[in-house]
């Protein structure tokens, strides 16, 4: 049962990554492409890490994989927002300075 659950999580994670990659090919605008990458970092990679942690069983490796999943799920969207804001400031779409 554990192996089947890991396979389902792995399949879902790979599907999210493939859909994100496909959307990069289809979308032309840079901000839309940046938006399309968010599911890969906030959902795809954590699902794959959860699948690997489930497959390895309890132990240090599983804890490390869960930490990677948590870090990716929180840092990915923040990084995407920072890159988008920086690009918008360079293009003059948003005022320079910290967000208000």
PDB file of C-alpha atoms in Angstrom:
ATOM      1  CA  UNK A   1       0.000   0.000   0.000  1.00  0.00           C
ATOM      2  CA  UNK A   2       2.864   2.376   0.829  1.00  0.00           C
ATOM      3  CA  UNK A   3       4.478   1.695  -2.538  1.00  0.00           C
ATOM      4  CA  UNK A   4       1.206   2.407  -4.374  1.00  0.00           C
ATOM      5  CA  UNK A   5       0.736   5.682  -2.496  1.00  0.00           C
ATOM      6  CA  UNK A   6       4.289   6.722  -3.374  1.00  0.00           C
ATOM      7  CA  UNK A   7       3.642   5.923  -7.039  1.00  0.00           C
ATOM      8  CA  UNK A   8       0.464   8.023  -7.048  1.00  0.00           C
ATOM      9  CA  UNK A   9       2.283  10.975  -5.449  1.00  0.00           C
ATOM     10  CA  UNK A  10       5.164  10.584  -7.880  1.00  0.00           C
ATOM     11  CA  UNK A  11       2.810  10.463 -10.858  1.00  0.00           C
ATOM     12  CA  UNK A  12       1.002  13.599  -9.704  1.00  0.00           C
ATOM     13  CA  UNK A  13       4.288  15.432  -9.151  1.00  0.00           C
ATOM     14  CA  UNK A  14       5.626  14.483 -12.562  1.00  0.00           C
ATOM     15  CA  UNK A  15       2.324  15.516 -14.183  1.00  0.00           C
ATOM     16  CA  UNK A  16       2.540  18.956 -12.553  1.00  0.00           C
ATOM     17  CA  UNK A  17       6.135  19.378 -13.733  1.00  0.00           C
ATOM     18  CA  UNK A  18       5.249  18.318 -17.282  1.00  0.00           C
ATOM     19  CA  UNK A  19       2.271  20.685 -17.417  1.00  0.00           C
ATOM     20  CA  UNK A  20       4.449  23.535 -16.155  1.00  0.00           C
ATOM     21  CA  UNK A  21       7.057  22.766 -18.798  1.00  0.00           C
ATOM     22  CA  UNK A  22       4.387  22.616 -21.498  1.00  0.00           C
ATOM     23  CA  UNK A  23       2.986  25.959 -20.401  1.00  0.00           C
ATOM     24  CA  UNK A  24       6.446  27.503 -20.791  1.00  0.00           C
ATOM     25  CA  UNK A  25       6.421  26.450 -24.432  1.00  0.00           C
ATOM     26  CA  UNK A  26       2.882  27.715 -25.063  1.00  0.00           C
ATOM     27  CA  UNK A  27       2.956  31.044 -23.205  1.00  0.00           C
ATOM     28  CA  UNK A  28       4.826  33.932 -24.812  1.00  0.00           C
ATOM     29  CA  UNK A  29       4.684  36.759 -22.260  1.00  0.00           C
ATOM     30  CA  UNK A  30       7.494  36.696 -19.699  1.00  0.00           C
ATOM     31  CA  UNK A  31       5.198  37.338 -16.745  1.00  0.00           C
ATOM     32  CA  UNK A  32       2.819  34.584 -17.819  1.00  0.00           C
ATOM     33  CA  UNK A  33       5.771  32.212 -18.148  1.00  0.00           C
ATOM     34  CA  UNK A  34       6.986  33.175 -14.687  1.00  0.00           C
ATOM     35  CA  UNK A  35       3.482  32.533 -13.353  1.00  0.00           C
ATOM     36  CA  UNK A  36       3.448  29.124 -15.056  1.00  0.00           C
ATOM     37  CA  UNK A  37       6.555  28.043 -13.114  1.00  0.00           C
ATOM     38  CA  UNK A  38       4.926  28.533  -9.717  1.00  0.00           C
ATOM     39  CA  UNK A  39       3.132  25.156  -9.636  1.00  0.00           C
ATOM     40  CA  UNK A  40       6.391  23.350 -10.413  1.00  0.00           C
ATOM     41  CA  UNK A  41       8.113  24.721  -7.321  1.00  0.00           C
ATOM     42  CA  UNK A  42       5.159  24.897  -4.967  1.00  0.00           C
ATOM     43  CA  UNK A  43       3.447  21.620  -5.884  1.00  0.00           C
ATOM     44  CA  UNK A  44       5.449  19.446  -8.298  1.00  0.00           C
ATOM     45  CA  UNK A  45       8.737  19.165  -6.419  1.00  0.00           C
ATOM     46  CA  UNK A  46       7.090  18.765  -2.981  1.00  0.00           C
ATOM     47  CA  UNK A  47       4.895  15.935  -4.317  1.00  0.00           C
ATOM     48  CA  UNK A  48       7.939  14.133  -5.693  1.00  0.00           C
ATOM     49  CA  UNK A  49       9.845  14.651  -2.440  1.00  0.00           C
ATOM     50  CA  UNK A  50       6.859  13.322  -0.462  1.00  0.00           C
ATOM     51  CA  UNK A  51       6.729  10.264  -2.720  1.00  0.00           C
ATOM     52  CA  UNK A  52      10.419   9.600  -2.164  1.00  0.00           C
ATOM     53  CA  UNK A  53      10.098  10.112   1.592  1.00  0.00           C
ATOM     54  CA  UNK A  54       7.180   7.696   1.700  1.00  0.00           C
ATOM     55  CA  UNK A  55       9.101   5.118  -0.320  1.00  0.00           C
ATOM     56  CA  UNK A  56      12.248   5.337   1.844  1.00  0.00           C
ATOM     57  CA  UNK A  57      10.321   4.831   5.077  1.00  0.00           C
ATOM     58  CA  UNK A  58      10.976   6.377   8.460  1.00  0.00           C
ATOM     59  CA  UNK A  59      14.482   7.660   9.015  1.00  0.00           C
ATOM     60  CA  UNK A  60      16.908  10.480   8.406  1.00  0.00           C
ATOM     61  CA  UNK A  61      16.509  10.359   4.644  1.00  0.00           C
ATOM     62  CA  UNK A  62      12.743  10.827   4.902  1.00  0.00           C
ATOM     63  CA  UNK A  63      13.197  13.802   7.241  1.00  0.00           C
ATOM     64  CA  UNK A  64      15.642  15.405   4.809  1.00  0.00           C
ATOM     65  CA  UNK A  65      13.251  14.863   1.912  1.00  0.00           C
ATOM     66  CA  UNK A  66      10.351  16.355   3.875  1.00  0.00           C
ATOM     67  CA  UNK A  67      12.512  19.369   4.713  1.00  0.00           C
ATOM     68  CA  UNK A  68      13.323  19.807   1.010  1.00  0.00           C
ATOM     69  CA  UNK A  69       9.597  19.612   0.190  1.00  0.00           C
ATOM     70  CA  UNK A  70       8.756  22.244   2.810  1.00  0.00           C
ATOM     71  CA  UNK A  71      11.578  24.510   1.700  1.00  0.00           C
ATOM     72  CA  UNK A  72      10.572  24.266  -1.951  1.00  0.00           C
ATOM     73  CA  UNK A  73       6.883  24.832  -1.217  1.00  0.00           C
ATOM     74  CA  UNK A  74       7.631  28.038   0.702  1.00  0.00           C
ATOM     75  CA  UNK A  75      10.674  29.460  -1.088  1.00  0.00           C
ATOM     76  CA  UNK A  76       9.553  28.844  -4.676  1.00  0.00           C
ATOM     77  CA  UNK A  77       6.577  31.228  -4.740  1.00  0.00           C
ATOM     78  CA  UNK A  78       8.489  33.879  -2.796  1.00  0.00           C
ATOM     79  CA  UNK A  79      11.357  33.718  -5.282  1.00  0.00           C
ATOM     80  CA  UNK A  80       8.936  33.951  -8.222  1.00  0.00           C
ATOM     81  CA  UNK A  81       7.317  37.029  -6.699  1.00  0.00           C
ATOM     82  CA  UNK A  82      10.701  38.669  -6.107  1.00  0.00           C
ATOM     83  CA  UNK A  83      11.840  38.007  -9.676  1.00  0.00           C
ATOM     84  CA  UNK A  84       8.558  39.317 -11.073  1.00  0.00           C
ATOM     85  CA  UNK A  85       8.677  42.461  -8.978  1.00  0.00           C
ATOM     86  CA  UNK A  86      12.305  43.114  -9.880  1.00  0.00           C
ATOM     87  CA  UNK A  87      11.551  42.704 -13.587  1.00  0.00           C
ATOM     88  CA  UNK A  88       8.517  44.982 -13.337  1.00  0.00           C
ATOM     89  CA  UNK A  89      10.595  47.655 -11.582  1.00  0.00           C
ATOM     90  CA  UNK A  90      13.259  47.492 -14.295  1.00  0.00           C
ATOM     91  CA  UNK A  91      10.604  47.926 -16.986  1.00  0.00           C
ATOM     92  CA  UNK A  92       8.980  50.817 -15.131  1.00  0.00           C
ATOM     93  CA  UNK A  93       5.688  49.012 -14.548  1.00  0.00           C
ATOM     94  CA  UNK A  94       5.987  49.314 -10.765  1.00  0.00           C
ATOM     95  CA  UNK A  95       7.534  52.056  -8.646  1.00  0.00           C
ATOM     96  CA  UNK A  96      11.012  51.367  -7.316  1.00  0.00           C
ATOM     97  CA  UNK A  97      11.356  50.688  -3.623  1.00  0.00           C
ATOM     98  CA  UNK A  98       9.858  48.230  -1.225  1.00  0.00           C
ATOM     99  CA  UNK A  99       6.274  47.050  -1.763  1.00  0.00           C
ATOM    100  CA  UNK A 100       3.656  49.031   0.108  1.00  0.00           C
TER     101      UNK A 100
END
